[in-house]
Amino acid sequence: MKLNEAIEQIKKEGYKTTGKRKDILTFFAEADGYRTAKDLIAYLEPLYEGISFDTVYRNLHLFHEVGVLETTELNGEKNFRISCTEHHHHHFICKDCGKTKEIEVCPMKEVQQSLGNYAIEDHKFEIYGLCPACQ
């Protein structure tokens, strides 16, 4: 998802697109991989002196809820990235830097066969490790 698409999605859901919200989305649109709320706060503090954790977390939750941010758990902390909507794929995620690499392989055909008559509603496939730069 591109920055403009994310902004349009927020508007479509009936939410205001304030300067602060656009700056949050810009941070994630420019990031190469998953980032933490702490990373975001460090980025926003020079722009918005005294920005609160509550404001940041409230917006992160909203953006995830409307589908413009994806989340994953890394080292016991929630991490976020701009949603990928171009095509179906999965990710390798570096546990050190949060950088991601697309994986085109999807194991769902095998999983569906082994689950028989279960109704699968969604799935997420992630592989964790260290990218070449962090090894």
Coordinates of C-alpha atoms in Angstrom, one line a residue:
M1 CA 0.0 0.0 0.0
K2 CA 1.3 3.4 -0.9
L3 CA 1.0 6.5 1.3
N4 CA -1.8 8.1 -0.8
E5 CA -3.7 4.8 -0.7
A6 CA -3.4 4.6 3.1
I7 CA -4.6 8.2 3.5
E8 CA -7.6 7.5 1.2
Q9 CA -8.4 4.4 3.2
I10 CA -8.5 6.3 6.4
K11 CA -10.8 9.0 4.8
K12 CA -13.0 6.2 3.4
E13 CA -13.4 4.8 6.9
G14 CA -14.6 8.2 8.1
Y15 CA -11.5 9.4 10.0
K16 CA -9.7 12.7 9.7
T17 CA -6.3 12.8 8.1
T18 CA -4.5 15.3 10.3
G19 CA -0.9 16.3 9.7
K20 CA 0.2 14.1 12.6
R21 CA -1.6 11.1 11.0
K22 CA 0.0 11.8 7.7
D23 CA 3.4 12.0 9.3
I24 CA 2.9 8.7 11.0
L25 CA 1.9 7.1 7.7
T26 CA 4.9 8.7 6.0
F27 CA 7.2 7.2 8.6
F28 CA 5.9 3.7 7.8
A29 CA 5.7 4.2 4.1
E30 CA 9.4 5.2 4.1
A31 CA 10.5 2.4 6.5
D32 CA 12.1 -0.7 5.1
G33 CA 10.3 -3.3 7.2
Y34 CA 8.7 -3.4 10.6
R35 CA 9.2 -0.7 13.1
T36 CA 8.2 -0.3 16.8
A37 CA 6.1 2.4 18.4
K38 CA 9.4 3.6 20.1
D39 CA 10.9 4.1 16.6
L40 CA 7.9 6.1 15.6
I41 CA 8.0 8.3 18.7
A42 CA 11.7 9.0 18.1
Y43 CA 10.8 10.1 14.6
L44 CA 7.8 12.3 15.7
E45 CA 9.4 14.0 18.8
P46 CA 11.3 16.6 16.7
L47 CA 8.1 17.4 14.8
Y48 CA 5.7 17.3 17.8
E49 CA 7.4 18.2 21.0
G50 CA 5.9 16.3 23.9
I51 CA 3.9 13.9 21.8
S52 CA 2.3 11.3 24.1
F53 CA 2.6 7.6 23.9
D54 CA -1.2 7.5 24.2
T55 CA -1.6 9.5 20.9
V56 CA 0.9 7.2 19.1
Y57 CA -0.6 4.0 20.3
R58 CA -4.2 5.1 19.7
N59 CA -3.3 6.0 16.0
L60 CA -1.3 2.7 15.6
H61 CA -4.3 0.8 16.8
L62 CA -6.7 2.7 14.5
F63 CA -4.4 2.3 11.5
H64 CA -4.2 -1.5 12.1
E65 CA -8.0 -1.7 12.6
V66 CA -8.7 0.0 9.2
G67 CA -6.1 -2.2 7.5
V68 CA -3.4 0.3 6.6
L69 CA -0.8 -1.2 9.0
E70 CA 0.2 -4.8 9.5
T71 CA 1.6 -6.0 12.8
T72 CA 3.9 -8.8 14.0
E73 CA 5.5 -9.7 17.3
L74 CA 9.3 -9.4 17.4
N75 CA 11.4 -9.9 20.6
G76 CA 8.2 -9.6 22.7
E77 CA 7.2 -6.2 21.2
K78 CA 4.6 -5.3 18.7
N79 CA 6.0 -4.0 15.4
F80 CA 4.2 -2.3 12.5
R81 CA 4.6 -1.8 8.8
I82 CA 2.5 -0.3 6.0
S83 CA 0.2 -3.0 4.6
C84 CA 1.0 -4.9 1.5
T85 CA -1.9 -5.1 -0.8
E86 CA -0.4 -5.4 -4.3
H87 CA -0.5 -9.2 -4.4
H88 CA -0.6 -12.2 -2.1
H89 CA 2.7 -12.9 -0.5
H90 CA 4.4 -13.6 2.9
H91 CA 7.5 -12.3 4.6
F92 CA 10.9 -13.1 6.0
I93 CA 11.5 -10.7 8.9
C94 CA 14.9 -9.9 10.4
K95 CA 14.7 -10.2 14.2
D96 CA 17.4 -7.5 14.6
C97 CA 16.6 -4.7 12.2
G98 CA 13.0 -5.5 11.2
K99 CA 13.7 -5.5 7.5
T100 CA 11.4 -7.7 5.5
K101 CA 11.8 -9.7 2.3
E102 CA 8.8 -11.0 0.3
I103 CA 8.3 -14.7 0.1
E104 CA 6.2 -15.7 -2.9
V105 CA 5.6 -19.3 -1.6
C106 CA 2.3 -19.9 0.2
P107 CA 1.8 -23.1 2.2
M108 CA -2.0 -22.8 2.3
K109 CA -2.9 -25.6 -0.2
E110 CA -1.2 -28.1 2.0
V111 CA -2.7 -26.6 5.2
Q112 CA -6.2 -26.7 3.7
Q113 CA -5.8 -30.3 2.7
S114 CA -4.7 -31.3 6.3
L115 CA -7.5 -29.3 7.9
G116 CA -10.2 -31.0 5.8
N117 CA -13.6 -29.4 6.7
Y118 CA -12.3 -26.5 8.8
A119 CA -13.3 -23.1 7.7
I120 CA -10.1 -21.0 7.3
E121 CA -10.9 -17.3 7.3
D122 CA -7.4 -15.8 7.0
H123 CA -3.7 -16.6 7.3
K124 CA -0.3 -15.1 7.9
F125 CA 3.0 -16.8 7.2
E126 CA 6.2 -15.3 8.5
I127 CA 9.7 -16.6 8.8
Y128 CA 12.1 -15.0 11.3
G129 CA 15.9 -14.9 11.3
L130 CA 18.7 -12.5 10.5
C131 CA 19.1 -10.6 7.2
P132 CA 22.6 -10.7 5.6
A133 CA 23.5 -7.3 7.1
C134 CA 22.7 -8.4 10.6
Q135 CA 24.4 -11.8 10.5

